[in-house]
Amino acid sequence: MAKLIVTMIDGSVHNIEITPRLEYWFELYAKKGFHKAFRDDEKQSDVYALSHEGLRLSGVTVKPFGPDFLDTLKSVEVAESDPLV
């Protein structure tokens, strides 16, 4: 699958794997299939929402999703997961 590389403005970097749980959450949030949402809509806000939930699920304390959370981000990259990990 894929992962998100989330860099915060404080310099910390988080690798968020797209797990089945995170994919399921996204489908409820977006009200459509995971692949269809990214293929058809291509909205960066969906990537930010996915990174927010992924950070939260991994135990990182995050602000509620919205402008205050977005202000804590430096970048979010979509990358391929390492198949050997």
PDB file of C-alpha atoms in Angstrom, residues 1-80:
ATOM      1  CA  MET A   1       0.000   0.000   0.000  1.00  0.00           C
ATOM      2  CA  ALA A   2       1.153   3.550   0.573  1.00  0.00           C
ATOM      3  CA  LYS A   3       2.332   5.622   3.470  1.00  0.00           C
ATOM      4  CA  LEU A   4       2.313   9.286   4.354  1.00  0.00           C
ATOM      5  CA  ILE A   5       5.481  11.102   5.348  1.00  0.00           C
ATOM      6  CA  VAL A   6       4.273  13.921   7.579  1.00  0.00           C
ATOM      7  CA  THR A   7       6.736  16.670   8.474  1.00  0.00           C
ATOM      8  CA  MET A   8       5.644  19.025  11.240  1.00  0.00           C
ATOM      9  CA  ILE A   9       6.788  22.628  11.592  1.00  0.00           C
ATOM     10  CA  ASP A  10       8.782  21.613  14.698  1.00  0.00           C
ATOM     11  CA  GLY A  11      10.921  19.365  12.451  1.00  0.00           C
ATOM     12  CA  SER A  12       9.518  16.033  13.607  1.00  0.00           C
ATOM     13  CA  VAL A  13       8.790  13.501  10.855  1.00  0.00           C
ATOM     14  CA  HIS A  14       6.150  10.771  11.081  1.00  0.00           C
ATOM     15  CA  ASN A  15       5.765   7.821   8.700  1.00  0.00           C
ATOM     16  CA  ILE A  16       2.086   6.879   8.679  1.00  0.00           C
ATOM     17  CA  GLU A  17       1.251   3.538   7.065  1.00  0.00           C
ATOM     18  CA  ILE A  18      -2.130   3.355   5.341  1.00  0.00           C
ATOM     19  CA  THR A  19      -3.550   0.474   7.367  1.00  0.00           C
ATOM     20  CA  PRO A  20      -6.929  -1.164   6.810  1.00  0.00           C
ATOM     21  CA  ARG A  21      -8.256   0.748   9.841  1.00  0.00           C
ATOM     22  CA  LEU A  22      -7.090   4.085   8.422  1.00  0.00           C
ATOM     23  CA  GLU A  23      -8.453   3.227   4.980  1.00  0.00           C
ATOM     24  CA  TYR A  24     -11.818   2.298   6.534  1.00  0.00           C
ATOM     25  CA  TRP A  25     -11.910   5.572   8.496  1.00  0.00           C
ATOM     26  CA  PHE A  26     -11.191   7.515   5.311  1.00  0.00           C
ATOM     27  CA  GLU A  27     -14.006   5.800   3.398  1.00  0.00           C
ATOM     28  CA  LEU A  28     -16.474   6.773   6.145  1.00  0.00           C
ATOM     29  CA  TYR A  29     -15.105  10.333   6.134  1.00  0.00           C
ATOM     30  CA  ALA A  30     -15.104  10.750   2.332  1.00  0.00           C
ATOM     31  CA  LYS A  31     -18.275   8.713   1.759  1.00  0.00           C
ATOM     32  CA  LYS A  32     -16.645   6.875  -1.133  1.00  0.00           C
ATOM     33  CA  GLY A  33     -14.034   4.235  -1.778  1.00  0.00           C
ATOM     34  CA  PHE A  34     -10.428   5.012  -0.905  1.00  0.00           C
ATOM     35  CA  HIS A  35      -9.009   4.552  -4.408  1.00  0.00           C
ATOM     36  CA  LYS A  36     -11.941   6.267  -6.124  1.00  0.00           C
ATOM     37  CA  ALA A  37     -11.571   9.347  -3.913  1.00  0.00           C
ATOM     38  CA  PHE A  38      -7.891   9.797  -4.753  1.00  0.00           C
ATOM     39  CA  ARG A  39      -8.220   8.842  -8.408  1.00  0.00           C
ATOM     40  CA  ASP A  40     -11.281  10.996  -9.181  1.00  0.00           C
ATOM     41  CA  ASP A  41     -11.159  13.873  -6.699  1.00  0.00           C
ATOM     42  CA  GLU A  42      -7.431  14.381  -6.100  1.00  0.00           C
ATOM     43  CA  LYS A  43      -8.109  16.750  -3.182  1.00  0.00           C
ATOM     44  CA  GLN A  44      -5.133  17.694  -1.035  1.00  0.00           C
ATOM     45  CA  SER A  45      -7.531  18.290   1.851  1.00  0.00           C
ATOM     46  CA  ASP A  46      -8.233  14.526   1.813  1.00  0.00           C
ATOM     47  CA  VAL A  47      -4.505  13.857   2.236  1.00  0.00           C
ATOM     48  CA  TYR A  48      -4.426  16.281   5.185  1.00  0.00           C
ATOM     49  CA  ALA A  49      -7.473  14.610   6.774  1.00  0.00           C
ATOM     50  CA  LEU A  50      -5.855  11.203   6.329  1.00  0.00           C
ATOM     51  CA  SER A  51      -2.618  12.454   7.888  1.00  0.00           C
ATOM     52  CA  HIS A  52      -4.548  13.931  10.837  1.00  0.00           C
ATOM     53  CA  GLU A  53      -6.298  10.649  11.589  1.00  0.00           C
ATOM     54  CA  GLY A  54      -3.119   8.644  10.999  1.00  0.00           C
ATOM     55  CA  LEU A  55      -1.179  10.800  13.444  1.00  0.00           C
ATOM     56  CA  ARG A  56      -3.978  10.534  15.992  1.00  0.00           C
ATOM     57  CA  LEU A  57      -4.146   6.742  15.670  1.00  0.00           C
ATOM     58  CA  SER A  58      -0.375   6.481  16.098  1.00  0.00           C
ATOM     59  CA  GLY A  59      -0.572   8.297  19.431  1.00  0.00           C
ATOM     60  CA  VAL A  60       0.510  11.782  18.381  1.00  0.00           C
ATOM     61  CA  THR A  61      -1.420  14.568  20.099  1.00  0.00           C
ATOM     62  CA  VAL A  62      -2.955  16.683  17.347  1.00  0.00           C
ATOM     63  CA  LYS A  63      -5.178  19.746  17.293  1.00  0.00           C
ATOM     64  CA  PRO A  64      -8.729  19.267  15.955  1.00  0.00           C
ATOM     65  CA  PHE A  65      -8.754  18.972  12.166  1.00  0.00           C
ATOM     66  CA  GLY A  66      -8.935  22.372  10.528  1.00  0.00           C
ATOM     67  CA  PRO A  67      -6.784  25.482  10.156  1.00  0.00           C
ATOM     68  CA  ASP A  68      -5.095  25.082  13.560  1.00  0.00           C
ATOM     69  CA  PHE A  69      -3.970  21.547  12.678  1.00  0.00           C
ATOM     70  CA  LEU A  70      -2.884  22.583   9.175  1.00  0.00           C
ATOM     71  CA  ASP A  71      -0.719  25.308  10.687  1.00  0.00           C
ATOM     72  CA  THR A  72       1.317  22.575  12.450  1.00  0.00           C
ATOM     73  CA  LEU A  73       2.224  20.897   9.134  1.00  0.00           C
ATOM     74  CA  LYS A  74       5.281  21.662   7.032  1.00  0.00           C
ATOM     75  CA  SER A  75       4.560  19.006   4.372  1.00  0.00           C
ATOM     76  CA  VAL A  76       2.747  15.753   3.701  1.00  0.00           C
ATOM     77  CA  GLU A  77       4.120  13.403   1.039  1.00  0.00           C
ATOM     78  CA  VAL A  78       2.533  10.241  -0.298  1.00  0.00           C
ATOM     79  CA  ALA A  79       5.091   7.455  -0.722  1.00  0.00           C
ATOM     80  CA  GLU A  80       5.169   3.718  -1.339  1.00  0.00           C
TER      81      GLU A  80
END
